[in-house]
Each structure stands twice: as C-alpha cells, then as structure tokens.
Short mmCIF file of C-alpha atoms in Angstrom, two decimals:
data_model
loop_
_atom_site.label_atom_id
_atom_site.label_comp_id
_atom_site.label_asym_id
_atom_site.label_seq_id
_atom_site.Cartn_x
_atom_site.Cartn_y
_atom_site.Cartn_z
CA UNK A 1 23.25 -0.98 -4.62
CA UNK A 2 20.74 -3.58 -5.00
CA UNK A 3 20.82 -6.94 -2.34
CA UNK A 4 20.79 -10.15 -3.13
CA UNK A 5 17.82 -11.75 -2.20
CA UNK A 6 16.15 -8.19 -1.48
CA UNK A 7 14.04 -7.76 -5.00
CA UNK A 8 11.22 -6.30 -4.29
CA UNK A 9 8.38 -6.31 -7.00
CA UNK A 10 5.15 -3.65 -6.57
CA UNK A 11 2.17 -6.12 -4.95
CA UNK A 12 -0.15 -3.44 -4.24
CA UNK A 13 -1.36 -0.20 -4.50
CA UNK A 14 -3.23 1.34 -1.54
CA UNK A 15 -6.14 3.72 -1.71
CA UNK A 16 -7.62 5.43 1.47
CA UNK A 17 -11.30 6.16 1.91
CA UNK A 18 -12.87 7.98 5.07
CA UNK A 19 -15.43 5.17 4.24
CA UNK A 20 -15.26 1.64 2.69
CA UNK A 21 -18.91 2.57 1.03
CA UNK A 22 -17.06 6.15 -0.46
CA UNK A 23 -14.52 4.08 -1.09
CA UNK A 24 -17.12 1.80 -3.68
CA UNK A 25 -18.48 4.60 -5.12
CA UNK A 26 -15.08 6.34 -5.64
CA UNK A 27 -13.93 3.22 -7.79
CA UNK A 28 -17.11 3.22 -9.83
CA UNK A 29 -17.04 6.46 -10.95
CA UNK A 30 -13.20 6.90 -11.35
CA UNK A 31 -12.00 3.27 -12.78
CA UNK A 32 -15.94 2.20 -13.77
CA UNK A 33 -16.02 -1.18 -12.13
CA UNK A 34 -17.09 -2.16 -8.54
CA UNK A 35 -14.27 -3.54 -6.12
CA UNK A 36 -14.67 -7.25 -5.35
CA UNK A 37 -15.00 -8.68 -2.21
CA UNK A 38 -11.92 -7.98 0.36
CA UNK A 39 -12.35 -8.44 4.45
CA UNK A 40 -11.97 -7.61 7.82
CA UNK A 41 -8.43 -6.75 9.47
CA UNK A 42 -9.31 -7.21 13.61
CA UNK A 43 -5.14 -5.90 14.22
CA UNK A 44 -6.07 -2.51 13.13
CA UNK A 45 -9.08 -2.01 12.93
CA UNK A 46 -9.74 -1.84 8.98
CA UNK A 47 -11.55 -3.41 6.09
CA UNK A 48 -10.99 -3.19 2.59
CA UNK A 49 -11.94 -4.24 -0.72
CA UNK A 50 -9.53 -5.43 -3.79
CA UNK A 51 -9.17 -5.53 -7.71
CA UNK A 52 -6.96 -6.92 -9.83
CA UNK A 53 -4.53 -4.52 -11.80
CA UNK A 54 -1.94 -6.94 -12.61
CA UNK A 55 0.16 -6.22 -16.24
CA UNK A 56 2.70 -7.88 -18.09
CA UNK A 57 4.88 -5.01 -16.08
CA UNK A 58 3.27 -5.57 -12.72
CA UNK A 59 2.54 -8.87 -12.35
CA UNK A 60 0.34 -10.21 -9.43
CA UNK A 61 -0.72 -6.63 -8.64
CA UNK A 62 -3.81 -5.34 -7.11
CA UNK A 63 -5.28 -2.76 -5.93
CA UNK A 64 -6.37 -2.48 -2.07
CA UNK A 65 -9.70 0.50 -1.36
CA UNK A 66 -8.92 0.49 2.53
CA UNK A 67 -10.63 2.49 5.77
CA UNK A 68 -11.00 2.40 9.22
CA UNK A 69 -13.98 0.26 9.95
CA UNK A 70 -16.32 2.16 12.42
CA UNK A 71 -17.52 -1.31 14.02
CA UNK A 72 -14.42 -2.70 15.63
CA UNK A 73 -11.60 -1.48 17.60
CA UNK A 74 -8.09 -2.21 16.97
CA UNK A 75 -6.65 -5.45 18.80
CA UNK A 76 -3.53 -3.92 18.83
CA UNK A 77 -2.87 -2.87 22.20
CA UNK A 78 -0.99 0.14 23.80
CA UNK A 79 -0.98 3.83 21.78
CA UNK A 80 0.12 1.57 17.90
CA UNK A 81 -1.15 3.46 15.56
CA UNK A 82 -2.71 1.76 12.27
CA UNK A 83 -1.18 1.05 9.16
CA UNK A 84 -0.84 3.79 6.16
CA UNK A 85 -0.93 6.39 8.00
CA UNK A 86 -4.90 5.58 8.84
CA UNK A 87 -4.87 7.39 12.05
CA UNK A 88 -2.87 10.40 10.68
CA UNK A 89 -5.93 13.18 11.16
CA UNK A 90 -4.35 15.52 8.38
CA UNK A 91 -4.63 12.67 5.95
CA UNK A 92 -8.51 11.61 7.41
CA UNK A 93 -8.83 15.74 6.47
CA UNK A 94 -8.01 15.59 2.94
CA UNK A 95 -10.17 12.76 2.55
CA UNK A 96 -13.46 13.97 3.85
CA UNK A 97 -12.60 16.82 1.98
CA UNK A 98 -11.38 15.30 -1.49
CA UNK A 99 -12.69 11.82 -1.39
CA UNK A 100 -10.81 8.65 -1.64
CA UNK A 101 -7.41 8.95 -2.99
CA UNK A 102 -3.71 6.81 -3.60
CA UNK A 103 -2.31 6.94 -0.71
CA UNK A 104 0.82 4.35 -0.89
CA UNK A 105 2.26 1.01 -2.51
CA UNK A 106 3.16 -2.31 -1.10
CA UNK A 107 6.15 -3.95 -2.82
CA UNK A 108 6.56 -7.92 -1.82
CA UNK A 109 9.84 -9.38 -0.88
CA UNK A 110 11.13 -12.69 -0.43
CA UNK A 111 12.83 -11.75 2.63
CA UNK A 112 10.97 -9.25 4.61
CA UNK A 113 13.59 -9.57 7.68
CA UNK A 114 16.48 -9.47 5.26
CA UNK A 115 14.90 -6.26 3.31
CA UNK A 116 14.22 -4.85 6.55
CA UNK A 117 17.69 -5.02 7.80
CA UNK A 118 19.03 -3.51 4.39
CA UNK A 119 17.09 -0.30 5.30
CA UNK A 120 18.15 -0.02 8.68
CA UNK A 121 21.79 -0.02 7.68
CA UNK A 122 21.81 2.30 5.61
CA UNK A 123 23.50 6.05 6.41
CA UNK A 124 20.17 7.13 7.25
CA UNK A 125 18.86 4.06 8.69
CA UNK A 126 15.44 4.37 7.52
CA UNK A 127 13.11 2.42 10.25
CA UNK A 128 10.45 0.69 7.59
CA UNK A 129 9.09 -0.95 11.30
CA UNK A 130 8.55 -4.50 13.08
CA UNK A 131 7.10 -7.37 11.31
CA UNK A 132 4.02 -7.66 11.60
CA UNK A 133 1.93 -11.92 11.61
CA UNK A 134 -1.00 -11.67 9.74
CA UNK A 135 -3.38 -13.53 8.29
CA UNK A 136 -6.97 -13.91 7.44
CA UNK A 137 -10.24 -16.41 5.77
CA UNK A 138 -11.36 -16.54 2.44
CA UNK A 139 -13.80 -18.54 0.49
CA UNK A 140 -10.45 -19.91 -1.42
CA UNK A 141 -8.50 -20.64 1.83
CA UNK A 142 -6.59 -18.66 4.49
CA UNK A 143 -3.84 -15.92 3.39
CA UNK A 144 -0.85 -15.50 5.55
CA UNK A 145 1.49 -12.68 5.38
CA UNK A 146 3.88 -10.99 7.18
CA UNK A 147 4.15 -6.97 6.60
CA UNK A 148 6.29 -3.80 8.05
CA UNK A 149 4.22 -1.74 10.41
CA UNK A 150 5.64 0.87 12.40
CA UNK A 151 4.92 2.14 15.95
CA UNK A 152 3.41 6.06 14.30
CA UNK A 153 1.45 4.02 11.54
CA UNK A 154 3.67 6.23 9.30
CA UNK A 155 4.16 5.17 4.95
CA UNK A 156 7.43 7.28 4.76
CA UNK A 157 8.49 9.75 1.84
CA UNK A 158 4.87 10.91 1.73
CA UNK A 159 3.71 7.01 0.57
CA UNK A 160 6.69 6.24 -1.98
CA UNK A 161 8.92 3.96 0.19
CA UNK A 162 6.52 0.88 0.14
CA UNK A 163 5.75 -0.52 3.07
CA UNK A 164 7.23 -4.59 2.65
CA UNK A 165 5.53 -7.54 2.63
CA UNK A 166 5.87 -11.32 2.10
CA UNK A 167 3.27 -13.67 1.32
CA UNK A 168 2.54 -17.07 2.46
CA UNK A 169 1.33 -20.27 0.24
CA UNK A 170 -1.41 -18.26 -1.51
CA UNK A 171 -1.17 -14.84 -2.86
CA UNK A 172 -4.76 -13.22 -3.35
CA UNK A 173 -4.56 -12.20 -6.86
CA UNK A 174 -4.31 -16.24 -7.72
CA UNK A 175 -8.07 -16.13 -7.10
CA UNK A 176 -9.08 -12.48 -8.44
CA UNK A 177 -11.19 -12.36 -11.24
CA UNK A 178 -10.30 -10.41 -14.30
CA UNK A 179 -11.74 -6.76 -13.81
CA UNK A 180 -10.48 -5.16 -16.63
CA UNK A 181 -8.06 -2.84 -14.99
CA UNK A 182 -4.11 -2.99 -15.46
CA UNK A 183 -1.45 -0.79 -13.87
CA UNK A 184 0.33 0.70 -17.05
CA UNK A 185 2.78 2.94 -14.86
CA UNK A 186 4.28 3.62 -11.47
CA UNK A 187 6.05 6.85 -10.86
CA UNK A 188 6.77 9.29 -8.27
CA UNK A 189 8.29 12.85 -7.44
CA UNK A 190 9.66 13.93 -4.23
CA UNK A 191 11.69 16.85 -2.84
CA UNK A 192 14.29 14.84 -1.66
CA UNK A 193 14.24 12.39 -4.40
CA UNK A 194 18.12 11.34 -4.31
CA UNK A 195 17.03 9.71 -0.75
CA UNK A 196 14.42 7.99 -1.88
CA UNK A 197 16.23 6.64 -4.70
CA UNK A 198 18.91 4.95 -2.24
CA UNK A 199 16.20 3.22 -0.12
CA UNK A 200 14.45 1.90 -3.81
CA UNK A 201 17.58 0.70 -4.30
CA UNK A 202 18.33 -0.96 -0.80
CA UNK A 203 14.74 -2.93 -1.02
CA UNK A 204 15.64 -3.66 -4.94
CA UNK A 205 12.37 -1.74 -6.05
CA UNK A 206 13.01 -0.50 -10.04
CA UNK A 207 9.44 -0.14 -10.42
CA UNK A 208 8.63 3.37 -10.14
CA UNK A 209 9.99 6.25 -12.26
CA UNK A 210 11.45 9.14 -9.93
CA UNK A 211 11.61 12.71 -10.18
CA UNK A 212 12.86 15.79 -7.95
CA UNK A 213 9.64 17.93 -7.41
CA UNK A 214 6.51 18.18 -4.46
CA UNK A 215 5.10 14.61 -3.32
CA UNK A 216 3.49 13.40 -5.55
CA UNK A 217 2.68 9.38 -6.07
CA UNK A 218 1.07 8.48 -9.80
CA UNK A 219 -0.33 5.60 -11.10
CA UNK A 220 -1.49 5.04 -14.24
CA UNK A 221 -3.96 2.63 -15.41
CA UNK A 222 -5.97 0.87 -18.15
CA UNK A 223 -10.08 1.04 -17.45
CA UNK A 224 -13.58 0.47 -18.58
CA UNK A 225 -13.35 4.46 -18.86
CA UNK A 226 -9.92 4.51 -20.86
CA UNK A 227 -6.46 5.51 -19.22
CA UNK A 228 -6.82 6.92 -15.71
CA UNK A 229 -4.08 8.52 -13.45
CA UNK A 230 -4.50 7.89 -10.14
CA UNK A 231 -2.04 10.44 -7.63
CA UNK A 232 -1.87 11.33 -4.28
CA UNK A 233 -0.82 14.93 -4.25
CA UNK A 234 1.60 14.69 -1.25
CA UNK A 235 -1.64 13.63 1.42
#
C-alpha cells in the first residue's frame, strides 16, 4: 500500500566504473556524448560525473558515472563501508573485467525519515540505512541532500530497491545542460520479485516495470547513437 507523503519519483540512475576516466570513455562509446562536470564526495571517498536523462516520464533525472577516487580516503570513520556497494570486491571484479556498468537507482522522496520508517515496518523490515548530511560546491551554488547509506555499503535486491534521497533548495539537474539523452524506460527482474514489489510499494516507487526472473536492472534510453539499454546483469 502506498504512504502518504512517501512518493518516491526515480532521481537517478547510478553507473559504477573501476575508474572515473573508464567511466568517460564508457559513456562515449555506449551513449556517444561525454559526461559533464560532477565532483568530489570527501564522506566516501568517490567522484563522479553526471548527465541529464530527464523525460516527460522521468522528470529531473540524471544519470550519475561514479568510482572510488584513488586520491582521497574516506572521512567516514570506523569499518563504514561506501555507498553502492563501492567496496563490494565481487562487484570491483565484474568491473575490471566488463567495464563500467548500471549498477542501481536513486528515487527522491519528500520525506526521507518518513520513507525510511515505512520500510522498516514492514514484515520484513527492510533496513534501507541511516541518513546520511551531505552536501557539496558548484559553480551554480552549494547542493544539500540527505541520502540512505547503510553500515555494509549494500544497494539491496541486487540494485532495484533505490537507495532514498531528498534534496535541498537546488536540485542539480536545474543547471544541467541538455545532452541529448532521455530515460525512455525503467524495469527490473528479480527472483524474489513479489518482495520487491511490497518495498516499491512502501517507498511509493511505480516507476519501474517488474518481473520474476535472475537480477537483472534495465534502462532504456534515447542517444546520439539511437535507443540504448543499459542493464546490470545481477553485479
């Protein structure tokens, strides 16, 4: 059953890279345009680069080309792992071996604490993880958010559940520049699809088309090099 106040609407879509530069060249030759600029995340350790994918379906959507930056160490302290799954060495495997790839999705919420809660009391009290204050500089002001990152780093349901965030004053695609991209489709498969159904539901996330079937996260895309289908075979 859906929560008031919960909607959740798709913000992102997250690809890995073993390296931001792989990551660049990965984009070019797949979508056919180069990433604009992104920046530096001190927390954990990353830095990415972004696109605009947004669509009269998926409105303020981008897409995030994300890796662990080699040059600084995470300030968050004790054994935290970093977000997406980033420290996971299976997934850090399949990209060295297969290149970048879609890793996960990041659906935006009005209420992060509220949506939060809705997950946690469910029957199988999914733990989407603390809130996490963030924020960083750009040439059009400073971006706040506040996102879910747990403990183990870990995306859930093999990247499907997306992780949560809510968004200050500015959102980032209000200063993207049209790259000729836009997200067409959103769909996933899972073996245990009827559970990841109920957590869409708790979070209000209607976004994403869902099948019984291996792990599998798609998206699907408009591009300088015609329709492209972006999935994350289960990594």
């Amino acid at each position: 059953m859906r929560h008031a106040g919960k909607t959740a609407l798709l913000d992102h879509l997250v690809i890995a890279a073993r390296t931001l530069d792989e990551g660049v060249q990965w984009c070019e030759a797949t979508l056919g345009v180069t990433p604009g600029p992104g920046g530096l995340h001190p927390l954990m350790g990353t830095h990415n680069r972004l696109l605009k994918v947004a669509s009269l379906a998926f409105p303020l959507s981008y897409l995030e080309i994300i890796a662990i930056d080699p040059d600084r160490r995470p300030t968050r302290t004790g054994k935290l792992h970093r977000w997406f799954d980033l420290d996971d060495p299976m997934l850090q495997l399949a990209l060295s071996r297969g290149g970048p790839q879609l890793v996960h999705l990041v659906a935006r919420v009005p209420n992060a604490a509220a949506t939060v809660h809705a997950l946690a009391h469910m029957a199988t009290h999914i733990d989407r993880g603390h809130l996490i204050e963030a924020s960083r500089d750009t040439p059009a002001g400073r971006l706040d958010w506040r996102i879910t990152v747990r403990d183990d780093g870990q995306r859930l349901f093999y990247g499907a559940l997306p992780t949560l965030i809510q968004w200050g004053a500015v959102h980032p695609v209000d200063t993207m520049p049209d790259a000729g991209l836009e997200l067409i489709g959103l769909a996933a498969s899972h073996p245990r699809v009827d559970s990841l159904r109920s957590a869409l539901e708790a979070i209000g996330f209607d976004a994403m088309a869902l099948q019984q079937g291996p792990p599998n996260l798609t998206a699907t895309l408009n591009t300088p090099r015609g329709v492209v289908t972006l999935e994350s075979k289960g990594h």
